[in-house]
PDB file of C-alpha atoms in Angstrom:
ATOM      1  CA  ASP A 223     -13.086  -1.478 -13.985  1.00 72.00           C
ATOM      2  CA  THR A 224     -10.268  -2.739 -11.740  1.00 75.00           C
ATOM      3  CA  GLU A 225      -8.879   0.590 -10.657  1.00 93.00           C
ATOM      4  CA  VAL A 226      -8.878   2.974  -7.754  1.00 97.00           C
ATOM      5  CA  THR A 227      -8.908   6.539  -9.057  1.00 97.00           C
ATOM      6  CA  GLN A 228      -7.582   9.434  -7.010  1.00 98.00           C
ATOM      7  CA  THR A 229      -7.914  13.165  -7.782  1.00 98.00           C
ATOM      8  CA  PRO A 230      -6.143  15.445  -7.887  1.00 98.00           C
ATOM      9  CA  LYS A 231      -2.767  13.950  -8.709  1.00 97.00           C
ATOM     10  CA  HIS A 232      -0.957  16.991  -7.321  1.00 97.00           C
ATOM     11  CA  LEU A 233      -2.089  19.578  -4.784  1.00 98.00           C
ATOM     12  CA  VAL A 234      -0.336  22.634  -3.311  1.00 97.00           C
ATOM     13  CA  MET A 235      -2.184  24.316  -0.491  1.00 96.00           C
ATOM     14  CA  GLY A 236      -1.486  27.017   2.025  1.00 95.00           C
ATOM     15  CA  MET A 237      -1.806  26.403   5.794  1.00 94.00           C
ATOM     16  CA  THR A 238      -5.086  28.293   5.973  1.00 92.00           C
ATOM     17  CA  ASN A 239      -6.700  26.584   2.968  1.00 93.00           C
ATOM     18  CA  LYS A 240      -9.434  23.987   2.917  1.00 96.00           C
ATOM     19  CA  LYS A 241      -9.145  21.288   0.296  1.00 97.00           C
ATOM     20  CA  SER A 242     -10.390  17.746  -0.385  1.00 98.00           C
ATOM     21  CA  LEU A 243      -8.876  14.611  -1.818  1.00 98.00           C
ATOM     22  CA  LYS A 244     -11.095  12.230  -3.680  1.00 98.00           C
ATOM     23  CA  CYS A 245     -10.958   8.472  -4.242  1.00 98.00           C
ATOM     24  CA  GLU A 246     -13.325   6.340  -6.325  1.00 98.00           C
ATOM     25  CA  GLN A 247     -13.626   2.626  -7.076  1.00 97.00           C
ATOM     26  CA  HIS A 248     -16.264   0.687  -8.933  1.00 94.00           C
ATOM     27  CA  MET A 249     -15.131  -2.863  -8.056  1.00 94.00           C
ATOM     28  CA  GLY A 250     -17.773  -3.372  -5.397  1.00 93.00           C
ATOM     29  CA  HIS A 251     -15.114  -3.400  -2.661  1.00 94.00           C
ATOM     30  CA  ARG A 252     -16.565  -3.127   0.829  1.00 92.00           C
ATOM     31  CA  ALA A 253     -13.581  -1.490   2.501  1.00 94.00           C
ATOM     32  CA  MET A 254     -11.717   1.677   1.631  1.00 96.00           C
ATOM     33  CA  TYR A 255      -8.564   3.091   3.184  1.00 96.00           C
ATOM     34  CA  TRP A 256      -6.484   6.290   3.424  1.00 97.00           C
ATOM     35  CA  TYR A 257      -2.713   5.978   3.761  1.00 97.00           C
ATOM     36  CA  LYS A 258      -0.037   8.590   4.147  1.00 97.00           C
ATOM     37  CA  GLN A 259       3.416   7.988   2.758  1.00 97.00           C
ATOM     38  CA  LYS A 260       6.544  10.062   3.333  1.00 96.00           C
ATOM     39  CA  ALA A 261       9.551   9.736   1.071  1.00 93.00           C
ATOM     40  CA  LYS A 262      11.404   6.424   1.306  1.00 91.00           C
ATOM     41  CA  LYS A 263       8.996   5.186   4.007  1.00 94.00           C
ATOM     42  CA  PRO A 264       6.252   2.559   3.749  1.00 95.00           C
ATOM     43  CA  PRO A 265       2.665   3.716   3.703  1.00 96.00           C
ATOM     44  CA  GLU A 266       1.060   4.465   7.096  1.00 96.00           C
ATOM     45  CA  LEU A 267      -2.600   3.715   7.740  1.00 95.00           C
ATOM     46  CA  MET A 268      -4.822   6.716   8.527  1.00 97.00           C
ATOM     47  CA  PHE A 269      -8.402   5.586   8.223  1.00 96.00           C
ATOM     48  CA  VAL A 270     -10.459   2.540   7.342  1.00 94.00           C
ATOM     49  CA  TYR A 271     -14.066   2.566   6.182  1.00 95.00           C
ATOM     50  CA  SER A 272     -15.985  -0.723   6.158  1.00 92.00           C
ATOM     51  CA  TYR A 273     -19.428  -0.776   4.607  1.00 93.00           C
ATOM     52  CA  GLU A 274     -19.377   3.071   4.526  1.00 94.00           C
ATOM     53  CA  LYS A 275     -18.753   3.339   8.280  1.00 94.00           C
ATOM     54  CA  LEU A 276     -15.499   4.493   9.855  1.00 94.00           C
ATOM     55  CA  SER A 277     -14.016   1.445  11.548  1.00 90.00           C
ATOM     56  CA  ILE A 278     -10.431   2.545  12.232  1.00 88.00           C
ATOM     57  CA  ASN A 279      -8.948   5.945  12.897  1.00 90.00           C
ATOM     58  CA  GLU A 280      -5.230   5.648  13.650  1.00 90.00           C
ATOM     59  CA  SER A 281      -5.176   8.643  15.969  1.00 91.00           C
ATOM     60  CA  VAL A 282      -5.001  11.073  13.035  1.00 95.00           C
ATOM     61  CA  PRO A 283      -5.135  14.779  13.836  1.00 95.00           C
ATOM     62  CA  SER A 284      -8.530  16.370  13.401  1.00 95.00           C
ATOM     63  CA  ARG A 285      -7.169  18.620  10.598  1.00 97.00           C
ATOM     64  CA  PHE A 286      -7.723  15.473   8.441  1.00 98.00           C
ATOM     65  CA  SER A 287     -11.420  14.569   8.186  1.00 97.00           C
ATOM     66  CA  PRO A 288     -12.518  11.511   6.161  1.00 97.00           C
ATOM     67  CA  GLU A 289     -15.896  11.044   4.594  1.00 97.00           C
ATOM     68  CA  CYS A 290     -17.507   8.108   2.789  1.00 97.00           C
ATOM     69  CA  PRO A 291     -20.597   9.412   0.897  1.00 96.00           C
ATOM     70  CA  ASN A 292     -21.336   5.998  -0.654  1.00 94.00           C
ATOM     71  CA  SER A 293     -19.773   2.615  -1.234  1.00 92.00           C
ATOM     72  CA  SER A 294     -17.748   3.854  -4.212  1.00 96.00           C
ATOM     73  CA  LEU A 295     -16.471   7.163  -2.968  1.00 97.00           C
ATOM     74  CA  LEU A 296     -14.053   8.221  -0.219  1.00 98.00           C
ATOM     75  CA  ASN A 297     -13.022  11.780   0.531  1.00 98.00           C
ATOM     76  CA  LEU A 298     -10.332  13.222   2.791  1.00 98.00           C
ATOM     77  CA  HIS A 299     -11.047  16.817   3.776  1.00 98.00           C
ATOM     78  CA  LEU A 300      -8.053  18.898   4.707  1.00 97.00           C
ATOM     79  CA  HIS A 301      -7.995  22.061   6.847  1.00 96.00           C
ATOM     80  CA  ALA A 302      -5.259  24.083   8.552  1.00 95.00           C
ATOM     81  CA  LEU A 303      -2.534  21.615   7.543  1.00 96.00           C
ATOM     82  CA  GLN A 304       1.109  21.962   8.523  1.00 97.00           C
ATOM     83  CA  PRO A 305       4.131  21.736   6.166  1.00 97.00           C
ATOM     84  CA  GLU A 306       5.002  18.376   7.792  1.00 97.00           C
ATOM     85  CA  ASP A 307       1.741  17.029   6.394  1.00 98.00           C
ATOM     86  CA  SER A 308       3.284  17.194   2.883  1.00 98.00           C
ATOM     87  CA  ALA A 309       3.332  13.646   1.596  1.00 97.00           C
ATOM     88  CA  LEU A 310       1.865  11.201  -0.854  1.00 98.00           C
ATOM     89  CA  TYR A 311      -1.688  10.291   0.129  1.00 98.00           C
ATOM     90  CA  LEU A 312      -2.846   6.874  -1.065  1.00 97.00           C
ATOM     91  CA  CYS A 313      -6.315   5.453  -1.247  1.00 98.00           C
ATOM     92  CA  ALA A 314      -6.891   1.717  -1.322  1.00 97.00           C
ATOM     93  CA  SER A 315      -9.844  -0.619  -1.413  1.00 96.00           C
ATOM     94  CA  SER A 316     -10.459  -4.307  -0.702  1.00 94.00           C
ATOM     95  CA  HIS A 317     -13.241  -6.726  -1.276  1.00 89.00           C
ATOM     96  CA  ASP A 318     -12.640  -9.073   1.578  1.00 72.00           C
ATOM     97  CA  ASN A 319      -9.832 -10.306   3.837  1.00 66.00           C
ATOM     98  CA  ASN A 320      -8.424 -12.796   1.352  1.00 71.00           C
ATOM     99  CA  TYR A 321      -8.491 -10.709  -1.817  1.00 82.00           C
ATOM    100  CA  GLY A 322      -5.711  -8.228  -1.126  1.00 90.00           C
ATOM    101  CA  TYR A 323      -5.652  -4.524  -1.600  1.00 94.00           C
ATOM    102  CA  THR A 324      -5.884  -2.274  -4.746  1.00 95.00           C
ATOM    103  CA  PHE A 325      -4.170   1.056  -4.392  1.00 96.00           C
ATOM    104  CA  GLY A 326      -4.701   4.306  -6.331  1.00 96.00           C
ATOM    105  CA  SER A 327      -1.880   6.260  -7.845  1.00 96.00           C
ATOM    106  CA  GLY A 328      -1.942   8.774  -5.008  1.00 97.00           C
ATOM    107  CA  THR A 329      -2.185  12.499  -4.505  1.00 98.00           C
ATOM    108  CA  ARG A 330       1.093  14.371  -4.005  1.00 97.00           C
ATOM    109  CA  LEU A 331       0.264  16.998  -1.387  1.00 98.00           C
ATOM    110  CA  THR A 332       2.503  20.015  -0.665  1.00 97.00           C
ATOM    111  CA  VAL A 333       1.647  22.326   2.195  1.00 97.00           C
ATOM    112  CA  VAL A 334       3.296  25.757   1.996  1.00 96.00           C
TER     113      VAL A 334
ATOM    114  CA  LYS B 180       2.484  -6.771  17.205  1.00 86.00           C
ATOM    115  CA  GLN B 181       3.331  -7.811  13.657  1.00 90.00           C
ATOM    116  CA  GLU B 182       6.659  -6.713  12.340  1.00 94.00           C
ATOM    117  CA  VAL B 183       7.579  -7.090   8.659  1.00 97.00           C
ATOM    118  CA  THR B 184      11.187  -6.863   7.599  1.00 97.00           C
ATOM    119  CA  GLN B 185      12.626  -6.694   4.087  1.00 97.00           C
ATOM    120  CA  ILE B 186      16.185  -7.582   3.199  1.00 93.00           C
ATOM    121  CA  PRO B 187      18.122  -6.129   1.535  1.00 93.00           C
ATOM    122  CA  ALA B 188      17.090  -2.508   1.731  1.00 96.00           C
ATOM    123  CA  ALA B 189      18.692  -1.849  -1.642  1.00 97.00           C
ATOM    124  CA  LEU B 190      19.973  -3.993  -4.416  1.00 96.00           C
ATOM    125  CA  SER B 191      21.764  -3.335  -7.726  1.00 97.00           C
ATOM    126  CA  VAL B 192      22.171  -6.122 -10.243  1.00 97.00           C
ATOM    127  CA  PRO B 193      23.131  -6.335 -13.927  1.00 97.00           C
ATOM    128  CA  GLU B 194      20.402  -6.792 -16.475  1.00 98.00           C
ATOM    129  CA  GLY B 195      19.484 -10.405 -17.224  1.00 98.00           C
ATOM    130  CA  GLU B 196      20.258 -11.811 -13.772  1.00 97.00           C
ATOM    131  CA  ASN B 197      17.744 -13.691 -11.616  1.00 98.00           C
ATOM    132  CA  LEU B 198      17.231 -12.213  -8.172  1.00 97.00           C
ATOM    133  CA  VAL B 199      15.415 -12.870  -4.885  1.00 97.00           C
ATOM    134  CA  LEU B 200      13.897 -10.322  -2.536  1.00 97.00           C
ATOM    135  CA  ASN B 201      13.216 -11.403   1.000  1.00 98.00           C
ATOM    136  CA  CYS B 202      10.424 -10.570   3.387  1.00 98.00           C
ATOM    137  CA  SER B 203       9.985 -11.935   6.934  1.00 98.00           C
ATOM    138  CA  PHE B 204       7.137 -11.456   9.415  1.00 97.00           C
ATOM    139  CA  THR B 205       6.866 -12.221  13.121  1.00 96.00           C
ATOM    140  CA  ASP B 206       3.179 -13.190  13.429  1.00 93.00           C
ATOM    141  CA  SER B 207       1.859 -16.058  11.408  1.00 93.00           C
ATOM    142  CA  ALA B 208      -1.809 -15.104  12.078  1.00 92.00           C
ATOM    143  CA  ILE B 209      -2.224 -13.646   8.567  1.00 93.00           C
ATOM    144  CA  TYR B 210      -4.901 -13.813   5.854  1.00 92.00           C
ATOM    145  CA  ASN B 211      -2.386 -13.266   3.090  1.00 94.00           C
ATOM    146  CA  LEU B 212       0.875 -11.737   2.017  1.00 96.00           C
ATOM    147  CA  GLN B 213       0.958  -9.320  -0.874  1.00 97.00           C
ATOM    148  CA  TRP B 214       3.888  -7.963  -2.928  1.00 98.00           C
ATOM    149  CA  PHE B 215       3.721  -4.511  -4.437  1.00 98.00           C
ATOM    150  CA  ARG B 216       5.794  -2.419  -6.783  1.00 98.00           C
ATOM    151  CA  GLN B 217       6.180   1.293  -6.361  1.00 97.00           C
ATOM    152  CA  ASP B 218       7.849   3.606  -8.850  1.00 96.00           C
ATOM    153  CA  PRO B 219       9.154   6.947  -7.448  1.00 92.00           C
ATOM    154  CA  GLY B 220       6.296   9.269  -6.529  1.00 89.00           C
ATOM    155  CA  LYS B 221       3.675   6.822  -7.748  1.00 92.00           C
ATOM    156  CA  GLY B 222       1.090   4.572  -6.200  1.00 94.00           C
ATOM    157  CA  LEU B 223       1.391   0.876  -5.341  1.00 96.00           C
ATOM    158  CA  THR B 224       0.909  -1.744  -8.018  1.00 96.00           C
ATOM    159  CA  SER B 225      -0.050  -5.197  -6.771  1.00 96.00           C
ATOM    160  CA  LEU B 226       2.206  -7.881  -8.173  1.00 97.00           C
ATOM    161  CA  LEU B 227       1.206 -11.081  -6.410  1.00 97.00           C
ATOM    162  CA  LEU B 228      -1.131 -12.070  -3.581  1.00 96.00           C
ATOM    163  CA  ILE B 229      -0.510 -15.271  -1.683  1.00 96.00           C
ATOM    164  CA  GLN B 230      -3.310 -16.414   0.600  1.00 94.00           C
ATOM    165  CA  SER B 231      -2.381 -18.074   3.863  1.00 93.00           C
ATOM    166  CA  SER B 232      -3.342 -21.509   2.613  1.00 93.00           C
ATOM    167  CA  GLN B 233      -1.100 -21.191  -0.510  1.00 95.00           C
ATOM    168  CA  ARG B 234       2.605 -21.813  -0.938  1.00 96.00           C
ATOM    169  CA  GLU B 235       3.323 -19.764  -4.031  1.00 97.00           C
ATOM    170  CA  GLN B 236       1.966 -17.625  -6.850  1.00 97.00           C
ATOM    171  CA  THR B 237       3.383 -16.933 -10.261  1.00 98.00           C
ATOM    172  CA  SER B 238       2.867 -14.147 -12.780  1.00 97.00           C
ATOM    173  CA  GLY B 239       5.171 -13.954 -15.794  1.00 97.00           C
ATOM    174  CA  ARG B 240       8.751 -13.575 -14.658  1.00 98.00           C
ATOM    175  CA  LEU B 241       7.629 -13.213 -11.062  1.00 98.00           C
ATOM    176  CA  ASN B 242       7.240 -15.956  -8.456  1.00 98.00           C
ATOM    177  CA  ALA B 243       6.388 -15.378  -4.845  1.00 98.00           C
ATOM    178  CA  SER B 244       6.537 -17.991  -2.164  1.00 98.00           C
ATOM    179  CA  LEU B 245       5.110 -18.073   1.373  1.00 98.00           C
ATOM    180  CA  ASP B 246       6.188 -20.192   4.317  1.00 97.00           C
ATOM    181  CA  LYS B 247       3.954 -19.255   7.270  1.00 94.00           C
ATOM    182  CA  SER B 248       5.640 -21.579   9.700  1.00 93.00           C
ATOM    183  CA  SER B 249       8.978 -19.820   9.284  1.00 95.00           C
ATOM    184  CA  GLY B 250       7.479 -16.395   8.767  1.00 96.00           C
ATOM    185  CA  ARG B 251       9.093 -15.877   5.385  1.00 97.00           C
ATOM    186  CA  SER B 252       8.121 -14.863   1.847  1.00 98.00           C
ATOM    187  CA  THR B 253      10.368 -14.439  -1.218  1.00 98.00           C
ATOM    188  CA  LEU B 254       9.862 -12.671  -4.493  1.00 98.00           C
ATOM    189  CA  TYR B 255      11.826 -14.217  -7.329  1.00 98.00           C
ATOM    190  CA  ILE B 256      12.431 -12.112 -10.473  1.00 98.00           C
ATOM    191  CA  ALA B 257      13.717 -13.994 -13.491  1.00 98.00           C
ATOM    192  CA  ALA B 258      15.768 -12.464 -16.269  1.00 98.00           C
ATOM    193  CA  SER B 259      15.664  -8.941 -14.767  1.00 98.00           C
ATOM    194  CA  GLN B 260      15.224  -5.920 -17.040  1.00 97.00           C
ATOM    195  CA  PRO B 261      15.914  -2.197 -16.490  1.00 97.00           C
ATOM    196  CA  GLY B 262      12.189  -1.633 -16.343  1.00 97.00           C
ATOM    197  CA  ASP B 263      12.039  -3.763 -13.190  1.00 98.00           C
ATOM    198  CA  SER B 264      13.846  -0.954 -11.303  1.00 98.00           C
ATOM    199  CA  ALA B 265      11.520   0.226  -8.530  1.00 98.00           C
ATOM    200  CA  THR B 266      10.823  -0.243  -4.831  1.00 98.00           C
ATOM    201  CA  TYR B 267       9.269  -3.567  -3.901  1.00 98.00           C
ATOM    202  CA  LEU B 268       7.097  -3.720  -0.794  1.00 98.00           C
ATOM    203  CA  CYS B 269       5.707  -6.758   0.950  1.00 98.00           C
ATOM    204  CA  ALA B 270       2.660  -6.488   3.219  1.00 97.00           C
ATOM    205  CA  SER B 271       0.953  -8.969   5.440  1.00 95.00           C
ATOM    206  CA  GLU B 272      -2.765  -8.726   6.321  1.00 92.00           C
ATOM    207  CA  SER B 273      -3.346  -9.695   9.935  1.00 89.00           C
ATOM    208  CA  ASN B 274      -6.385 -11.842  10.817  1.00 87.00           C
ATOM    209  CA  ARG B 275      -6.277 -10.347  14.300  1.00 87.00           C
ATOM    210  CA  ASP B 276      -7.224  -6.780  13.393  1.00 83.00           C
ATOM    211  CA  ASP B 277      -7.670  -6.812   9.583  1.00 79.00           C
ATOM    212  CA  LYS B 278      -4.831  -4.384   9.081  1.00 86.00           C
ATOM    213  CA  ILE B 279      -1.958  -4.743   6.628  1.00 90.00           C
ATOM    214  CA  ILE B 280       1.610  -4.108   7.817  1.00 93.00           C
ATOM    215  CA  PHE B 281       4.188  -3.059   5.266  1.00 96.00           C
ATOM    216  CA  GLY B 282       7.899  -3.802   5.210  1.00 97.00           C
ATOM    217  CA  LYS B 283      10.182  -0.811   4.498  1.00 96.00           C
ATOM    218  CA  GLY B 284      10.808  -2.041   1.004  1.00 97.00           C
ATOM    219  CA  THR B 285      13.722  -3.075  -1.198  1.00 98.00           C
ATOM    220  CA  ARG B 286      14.909  -0.463  -3.733  1.00 97.00           C
ATOM    221  CA  LEU B 287      15.908  -2.412  -6.761  1.00 98.00           C
ATOM    222  CA  HIS B 288      18.146  -1.026  -9.531  1.00 98.00           C
ATOM    223  CA  ILE B 289      18.764  -3.081 -12.649  1.00 98.00           C
ATOM    224  CA  LEU B 290      21.905  -1.968 -14.460  1.00 96.00           C
ATOM    225  CA  PRO B 291      21.634  -1.905 -18.302  1.00 92.00           C
TER     226      PRO B 291
END
């Protein structure tokens, strides 16, 4: 298995809803990442987990809450989002510094 | 702070032509440079990864080069096809903070 799987592919949520994005990889990668991408912009780093511990938080608002239950799974819990949070959310994983990144196909999030 | 620049921002060429996409970076302290392809609304597909000790990598009609001393990488696409139409992103992975920095991408359109 050489893929990063993200679910759901599309999500529409209200500003008072609570939802979660899921990411899974079975490549034995030690690091997992969440990125946010707005239209026609490059991906922006949100969080990095290394060996299941949060190692980087790029000053992301607390309405985004990451969780890494085990080495294969990464979640992003969403609560009280704003319409400007609508974007493509990408998960990625990497084995080590010299092996590059593998990205998932993303979750298209719309906040109404 | 690493800055990654991609030129041109957009490119349209007739089918069958060979083309070159450019990527430049300001800090040579990198583990690697990776080229990705992104179709509209989709995730990132890794095309080629060049480690810092390497000069080039090839996959099918694609060839990527890396010149760390000048801070440049190129992606060469031979015999372009309409299916090559996409946005191409380059990203460098810093060995200072283990983060990858993306360029803004080149939107490529191959004319049938």
